[in-house]
CSV table of C-alpha atoms and ligand atoms in Angstrom, one decimal:
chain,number,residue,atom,x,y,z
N,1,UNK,CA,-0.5,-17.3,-4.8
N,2,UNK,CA,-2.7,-15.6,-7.1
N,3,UNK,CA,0.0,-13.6,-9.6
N,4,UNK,CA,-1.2,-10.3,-8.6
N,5,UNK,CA,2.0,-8.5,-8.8
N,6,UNK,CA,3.4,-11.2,-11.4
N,7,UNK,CA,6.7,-9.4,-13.3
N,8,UNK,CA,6.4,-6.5,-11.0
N,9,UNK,CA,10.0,-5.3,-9.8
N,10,UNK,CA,9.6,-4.3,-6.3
N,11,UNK,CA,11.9,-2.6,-3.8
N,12,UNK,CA,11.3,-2.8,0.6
N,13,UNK,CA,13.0,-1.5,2.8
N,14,UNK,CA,13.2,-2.6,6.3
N,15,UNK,CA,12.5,-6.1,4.9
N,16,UNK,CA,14.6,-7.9,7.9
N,17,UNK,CA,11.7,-8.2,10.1
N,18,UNK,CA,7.9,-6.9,10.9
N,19,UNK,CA,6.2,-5.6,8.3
N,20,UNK,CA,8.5,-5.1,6.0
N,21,UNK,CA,9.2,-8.7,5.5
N,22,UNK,CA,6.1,-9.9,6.1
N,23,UNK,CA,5.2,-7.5,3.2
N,24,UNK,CA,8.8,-8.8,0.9
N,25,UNK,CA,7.4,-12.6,1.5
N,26,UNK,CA,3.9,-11.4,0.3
N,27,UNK,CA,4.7,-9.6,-3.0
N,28,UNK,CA,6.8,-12.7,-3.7
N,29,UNK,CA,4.4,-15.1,-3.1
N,30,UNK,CA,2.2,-13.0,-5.3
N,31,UNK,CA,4.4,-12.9,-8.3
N,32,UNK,CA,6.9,-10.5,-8.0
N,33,UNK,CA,10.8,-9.7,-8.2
N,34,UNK,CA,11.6,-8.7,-4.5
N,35,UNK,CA,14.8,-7.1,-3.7
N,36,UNK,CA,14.5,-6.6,0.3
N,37,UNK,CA,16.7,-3.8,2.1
N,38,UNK,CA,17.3,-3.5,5.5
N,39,UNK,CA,20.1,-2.2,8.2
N,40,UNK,CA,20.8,-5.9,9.5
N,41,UNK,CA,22.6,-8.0,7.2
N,42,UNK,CA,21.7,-11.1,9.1
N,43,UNK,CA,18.0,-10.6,9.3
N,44,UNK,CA,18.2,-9.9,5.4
N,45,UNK,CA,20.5,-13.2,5.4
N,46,UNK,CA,17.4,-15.3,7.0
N,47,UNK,CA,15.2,-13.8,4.9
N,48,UNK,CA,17.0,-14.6,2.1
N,49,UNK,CA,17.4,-18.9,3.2
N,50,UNK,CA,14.1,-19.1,3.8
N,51,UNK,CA,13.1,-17.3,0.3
N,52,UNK,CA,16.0,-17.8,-1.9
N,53,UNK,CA,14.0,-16.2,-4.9
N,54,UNK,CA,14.2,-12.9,-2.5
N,55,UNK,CA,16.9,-10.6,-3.2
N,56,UNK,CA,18.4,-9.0,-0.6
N,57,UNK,CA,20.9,-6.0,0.1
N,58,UNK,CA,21.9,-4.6,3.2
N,59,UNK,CA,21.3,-0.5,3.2
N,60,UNK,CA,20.5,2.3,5.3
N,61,UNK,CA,18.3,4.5,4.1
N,62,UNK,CA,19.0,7.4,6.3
N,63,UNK,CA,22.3,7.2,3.8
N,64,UNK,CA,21.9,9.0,0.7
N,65,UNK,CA,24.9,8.0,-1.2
N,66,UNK,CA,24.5,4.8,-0.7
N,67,UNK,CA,20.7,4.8,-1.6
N,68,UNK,CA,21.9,6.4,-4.9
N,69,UNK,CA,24.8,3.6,-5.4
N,70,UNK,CA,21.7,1.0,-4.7
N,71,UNK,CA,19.5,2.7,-7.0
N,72,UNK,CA,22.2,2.4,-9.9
N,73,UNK,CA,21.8,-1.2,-9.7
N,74,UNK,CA,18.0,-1.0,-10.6
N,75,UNK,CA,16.8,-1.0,-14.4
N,76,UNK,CA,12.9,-0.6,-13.4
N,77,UNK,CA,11.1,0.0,-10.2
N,78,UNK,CA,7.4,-0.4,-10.2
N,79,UNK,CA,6.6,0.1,-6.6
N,80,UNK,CA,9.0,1.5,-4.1
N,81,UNK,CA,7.5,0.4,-0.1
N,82,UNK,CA,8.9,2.3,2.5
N,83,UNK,CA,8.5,0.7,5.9
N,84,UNK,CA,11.4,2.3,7.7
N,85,UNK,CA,10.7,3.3,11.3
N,86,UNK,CA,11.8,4.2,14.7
N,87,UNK,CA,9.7,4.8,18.0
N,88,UNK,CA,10.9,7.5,20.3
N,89,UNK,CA,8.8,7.1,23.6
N,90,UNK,CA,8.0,10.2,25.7
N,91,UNK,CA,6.3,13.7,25.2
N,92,UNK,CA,8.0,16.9,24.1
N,93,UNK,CA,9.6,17.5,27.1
N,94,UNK,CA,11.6,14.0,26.9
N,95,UNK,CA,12.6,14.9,23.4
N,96,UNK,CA,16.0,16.3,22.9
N,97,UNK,CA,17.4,17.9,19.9
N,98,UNK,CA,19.3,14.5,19.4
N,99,UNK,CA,15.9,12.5,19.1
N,100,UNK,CA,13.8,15.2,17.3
N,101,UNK,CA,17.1,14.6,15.0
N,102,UNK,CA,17.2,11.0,14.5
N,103,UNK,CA,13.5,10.1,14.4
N,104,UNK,CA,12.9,12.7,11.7
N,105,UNK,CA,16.1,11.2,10.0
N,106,UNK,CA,14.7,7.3,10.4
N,107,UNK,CA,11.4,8.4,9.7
N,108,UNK,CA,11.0,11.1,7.2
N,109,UNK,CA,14.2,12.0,5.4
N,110,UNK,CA,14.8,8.5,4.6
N,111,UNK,CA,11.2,8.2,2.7
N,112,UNK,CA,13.1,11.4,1.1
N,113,UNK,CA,16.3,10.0,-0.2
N,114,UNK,CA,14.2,6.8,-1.3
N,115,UNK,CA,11.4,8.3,-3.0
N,116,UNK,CA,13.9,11.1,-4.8
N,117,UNK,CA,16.1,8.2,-5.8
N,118,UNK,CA,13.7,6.0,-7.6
N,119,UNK,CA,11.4,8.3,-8.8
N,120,UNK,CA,13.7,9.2,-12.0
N,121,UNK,CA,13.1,5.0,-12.9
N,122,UNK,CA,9.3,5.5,-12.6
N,123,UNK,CA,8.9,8.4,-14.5
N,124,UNK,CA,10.8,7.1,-17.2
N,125,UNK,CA,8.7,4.0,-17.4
N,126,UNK,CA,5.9,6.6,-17.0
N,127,UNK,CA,4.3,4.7,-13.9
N,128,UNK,CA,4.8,3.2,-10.5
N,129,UNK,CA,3.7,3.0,-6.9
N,130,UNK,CA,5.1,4.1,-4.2
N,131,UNK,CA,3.8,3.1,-0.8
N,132,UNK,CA,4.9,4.9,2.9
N,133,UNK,CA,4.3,3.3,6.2
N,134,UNK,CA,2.9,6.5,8.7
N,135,UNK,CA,1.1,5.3,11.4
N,136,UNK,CA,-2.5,5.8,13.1
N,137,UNK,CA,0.3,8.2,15.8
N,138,UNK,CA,0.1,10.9,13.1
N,139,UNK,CA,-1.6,13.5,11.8
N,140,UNK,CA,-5.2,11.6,12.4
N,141,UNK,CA,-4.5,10.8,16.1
N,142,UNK,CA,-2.5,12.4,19.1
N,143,UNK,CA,-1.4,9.3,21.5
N,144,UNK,CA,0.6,9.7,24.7
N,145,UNK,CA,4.5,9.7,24.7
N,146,UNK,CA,4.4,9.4,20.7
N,147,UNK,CA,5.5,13.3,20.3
N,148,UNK,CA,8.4,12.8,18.2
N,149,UNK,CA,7.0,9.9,16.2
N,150,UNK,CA,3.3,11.4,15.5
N,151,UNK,CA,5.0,14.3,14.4
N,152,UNK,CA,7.1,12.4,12.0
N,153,UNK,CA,4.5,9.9,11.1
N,154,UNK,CA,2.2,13.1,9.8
N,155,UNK,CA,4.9,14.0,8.2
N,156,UNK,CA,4.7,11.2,6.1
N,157,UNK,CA,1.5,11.5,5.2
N,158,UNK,CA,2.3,15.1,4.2
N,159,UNK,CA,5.2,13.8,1.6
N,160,UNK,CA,2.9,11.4,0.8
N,161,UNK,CA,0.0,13.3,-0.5
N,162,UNK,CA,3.2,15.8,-2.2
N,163,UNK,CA,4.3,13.3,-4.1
N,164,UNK,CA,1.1,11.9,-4.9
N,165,UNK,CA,0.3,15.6,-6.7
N,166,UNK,CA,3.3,15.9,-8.3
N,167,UNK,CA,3.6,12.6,-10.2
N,168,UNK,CA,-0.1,11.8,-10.7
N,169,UNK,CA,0.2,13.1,-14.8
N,170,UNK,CA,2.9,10.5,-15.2
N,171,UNK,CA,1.0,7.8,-13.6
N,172,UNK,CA,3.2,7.3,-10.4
N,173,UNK,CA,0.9,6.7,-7.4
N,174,UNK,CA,1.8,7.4,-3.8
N,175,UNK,CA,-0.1,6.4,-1.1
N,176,UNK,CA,0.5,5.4,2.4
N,177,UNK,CA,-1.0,3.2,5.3
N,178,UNK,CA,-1.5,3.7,8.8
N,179,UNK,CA,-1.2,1.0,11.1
N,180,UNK,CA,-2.6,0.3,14.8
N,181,UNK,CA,-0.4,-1.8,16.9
N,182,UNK,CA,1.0,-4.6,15.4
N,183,UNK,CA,2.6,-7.2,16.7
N,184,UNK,CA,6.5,-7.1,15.6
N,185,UNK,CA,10.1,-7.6,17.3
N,186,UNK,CA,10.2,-3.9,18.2
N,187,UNK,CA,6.8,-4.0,19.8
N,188,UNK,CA,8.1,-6.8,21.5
N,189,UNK,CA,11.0,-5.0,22.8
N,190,UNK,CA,9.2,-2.1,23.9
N,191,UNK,CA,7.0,-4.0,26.1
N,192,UNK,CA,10.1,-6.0,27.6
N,193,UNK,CA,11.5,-2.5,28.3
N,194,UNK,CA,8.9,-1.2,30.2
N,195,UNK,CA,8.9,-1.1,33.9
N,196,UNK,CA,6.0,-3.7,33.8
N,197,UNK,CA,5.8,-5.1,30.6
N,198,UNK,CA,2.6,-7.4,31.5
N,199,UNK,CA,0.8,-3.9,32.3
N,200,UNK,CA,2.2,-2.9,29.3
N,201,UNK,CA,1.3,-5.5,26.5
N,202,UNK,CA,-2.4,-5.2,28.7
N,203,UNK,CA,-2.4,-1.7,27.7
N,204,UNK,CA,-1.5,-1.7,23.8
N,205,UNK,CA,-4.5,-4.2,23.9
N,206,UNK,CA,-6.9,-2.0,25.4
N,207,UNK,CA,-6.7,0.6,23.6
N,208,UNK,CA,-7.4,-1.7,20.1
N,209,UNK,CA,-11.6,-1.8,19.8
N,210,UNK,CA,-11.1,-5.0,18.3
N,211,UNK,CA,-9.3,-6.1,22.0
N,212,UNK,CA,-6.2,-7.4,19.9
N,213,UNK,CA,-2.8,-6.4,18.2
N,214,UNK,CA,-2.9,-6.4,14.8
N,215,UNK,CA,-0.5,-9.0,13.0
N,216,UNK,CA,2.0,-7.8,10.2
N,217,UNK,CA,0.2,-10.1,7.3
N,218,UNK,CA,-2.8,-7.7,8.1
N,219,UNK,CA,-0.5,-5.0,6.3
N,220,UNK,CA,1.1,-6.5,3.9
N,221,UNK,CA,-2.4,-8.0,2.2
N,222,UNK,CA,-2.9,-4.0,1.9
N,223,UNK,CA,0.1,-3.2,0.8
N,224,UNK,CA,-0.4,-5.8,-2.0
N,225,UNK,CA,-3.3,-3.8,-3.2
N,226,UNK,CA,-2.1,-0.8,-2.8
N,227,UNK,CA,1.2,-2.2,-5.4
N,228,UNK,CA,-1.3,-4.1,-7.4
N,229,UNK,CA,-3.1,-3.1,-10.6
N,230,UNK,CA,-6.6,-3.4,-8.3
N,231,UNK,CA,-5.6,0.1,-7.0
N,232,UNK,CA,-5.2,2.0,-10.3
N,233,UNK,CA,-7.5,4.9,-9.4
N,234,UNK,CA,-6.1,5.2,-5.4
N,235,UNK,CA,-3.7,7.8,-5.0
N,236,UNK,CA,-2.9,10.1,-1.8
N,237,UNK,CA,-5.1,8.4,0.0
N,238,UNK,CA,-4.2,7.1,3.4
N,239,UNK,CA,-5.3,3.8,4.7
N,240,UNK,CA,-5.9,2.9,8.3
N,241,UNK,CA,-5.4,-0.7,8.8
N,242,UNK,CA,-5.6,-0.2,12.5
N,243,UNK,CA,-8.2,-2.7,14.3
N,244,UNK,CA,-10.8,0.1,14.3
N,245,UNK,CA,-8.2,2.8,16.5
N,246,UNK,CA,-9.4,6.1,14.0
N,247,UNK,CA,-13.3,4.8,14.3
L,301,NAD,N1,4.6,-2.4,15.0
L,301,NAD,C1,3.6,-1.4,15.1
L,301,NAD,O1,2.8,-1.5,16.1
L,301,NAD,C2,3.5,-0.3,14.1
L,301,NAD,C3,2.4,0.5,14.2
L,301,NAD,C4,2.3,1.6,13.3
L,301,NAD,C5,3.3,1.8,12.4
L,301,NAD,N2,4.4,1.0,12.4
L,301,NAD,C6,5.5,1.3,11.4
L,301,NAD,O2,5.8,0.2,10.6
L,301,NAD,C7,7.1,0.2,10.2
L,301,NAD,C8,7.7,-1.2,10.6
L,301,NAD,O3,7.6,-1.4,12.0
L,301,NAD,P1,7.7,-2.9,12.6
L,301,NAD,O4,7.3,-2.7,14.1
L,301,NAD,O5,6.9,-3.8,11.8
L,301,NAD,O6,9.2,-3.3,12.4
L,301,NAD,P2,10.4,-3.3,13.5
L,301,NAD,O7,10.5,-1.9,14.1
L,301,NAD,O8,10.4,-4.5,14.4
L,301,NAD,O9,11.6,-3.4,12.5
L,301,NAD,C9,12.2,-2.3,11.8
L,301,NAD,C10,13.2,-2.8,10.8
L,301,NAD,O10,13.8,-1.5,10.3
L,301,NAD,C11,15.2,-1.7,10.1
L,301,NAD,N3,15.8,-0.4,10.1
L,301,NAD,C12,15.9,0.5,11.2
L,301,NAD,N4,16.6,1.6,10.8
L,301,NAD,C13,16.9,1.4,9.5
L,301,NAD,C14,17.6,2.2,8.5
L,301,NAD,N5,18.1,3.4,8.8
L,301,NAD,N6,17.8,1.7,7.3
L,301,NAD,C15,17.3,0.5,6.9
L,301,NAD,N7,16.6,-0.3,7.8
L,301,NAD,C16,16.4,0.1,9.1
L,301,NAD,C17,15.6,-2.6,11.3
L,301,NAD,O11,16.8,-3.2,11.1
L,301,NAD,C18,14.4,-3.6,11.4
L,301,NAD,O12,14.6,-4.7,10.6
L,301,NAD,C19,7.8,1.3,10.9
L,301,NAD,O13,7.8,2.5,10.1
L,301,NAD,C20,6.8,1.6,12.1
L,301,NAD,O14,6.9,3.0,12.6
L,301,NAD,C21,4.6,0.0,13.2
């Protein structure tokens, strides 16, 4: 531990597993006050034995009201990461109105209601940084079967950048980083559901230049500079931490 983010109040969400916790246990190990969100209470409640130091809260953020009940607890945010996520499989023509629905709701509108809720605490403490997960499925890159979750993972580039414009005078930054394929419990799943999942894992491998997933630590030591003082002058930017995938 080097005290990077020493004193730094810090809220995650999706902390229970992936990158989002891999990113809680590194900003605490760097110094700061954690307070990890997540769906799954008992994820959160591992999370939590293993790091007692680590505050943790169950919450949904596709729910508004209880983002703003959540945020009332808070007296000073310095950096908000957002590491929610869902991924649809299929093209446009497997994406019903129900999953163009709920992946822009898992994706998108609950980097929203998180953003809009703690924003009022940085600007009043004139300065933060807020950091979005999007993905290298975005605006950058078109994969197959990734309609609904490229579209939405633009998108968050998009609010990214908006916020990023709006808030630079008051010394909020907003930035966001874009991941290859990393290895995580939903990854996991998704090759276990395929219809051969050692074809499948083979295939998520291939197409990484650097012939390997990447691993969730890999994000989080970004995302520690990103909420870190070594990033003062970094804002809107997009950061592709993605095994070479965008070369
Ligand atoms: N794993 C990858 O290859 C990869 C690549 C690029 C981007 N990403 C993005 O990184 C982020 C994390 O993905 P991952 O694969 O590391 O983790 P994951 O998908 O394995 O875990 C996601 C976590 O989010 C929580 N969650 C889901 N819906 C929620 C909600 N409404 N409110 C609060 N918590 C909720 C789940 O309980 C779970 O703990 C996602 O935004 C994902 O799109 C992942």
């Amino acid at each position: 531990m080097s005290g990077r983010l020493k004193g730094k109040q810090i809220v995650v969400t999706a902390a229970g597993q992936g990158i989002g916790k891999a990113t809680a246990i590194a900003f605490h190990k760097e110094g700061a006050h954690v307070t990890a969100t997540d769906l799954n209470d008992k994820t959160l409640a591992e999370l939590n034995k293993e790091y007692p130091d680590i505050k943790v809260t169950k919450l949904d953020s596709t729910d508004n009201n209880a983002i703003l009940e959540f945020t009332k607890t808070l007296d000073k945010v310095d950096v908000l990461f957002n590491a929610v996520g869902f991924v649809h499989h299929g093209s446009i023509l497997e994406c019903d109105e129900k999953d163009w629905d709920f992946s822009s709701n898992v994706n998108v509108k609950s980097m929203y209601f998180m953003c809009k809720a703690i924003l009022p605490l940085m600007v009043k403490q004139n300065g933060g940084s807020i950091i979005n997960i999007s993905s290298c499925a975005s605006s950058f890159k078109g994969f197959p079967n990734r309609f609904v979750y490229g579209t939405t993972k633009g998108a968050v580039i998009g609010l990214t950048k908006a916020i990023a414009a709006d808030f630079v005078k008051q010394n909020i930054r907003c930035n966001s980083i874009a991941p290859g394929t990393v290895y995580s419990p939903s990854w996991q799943d998704r090759v276990n559901q395929s219809p051969d999942p050692v074809q499948a894992k083979k295939d998520f491998i291939a197409r990484q230049p650097m012939g390997r997933l990447g691993t969730a630590e890999e994000i989080a030591a970004v995302a520690v500079y990103l909420a870190s003082d070594d990033s003062t002058f970094t804002t809107g930017s997009t950061i592709h931490v993605d095994g070479g995938i965008s070369i």
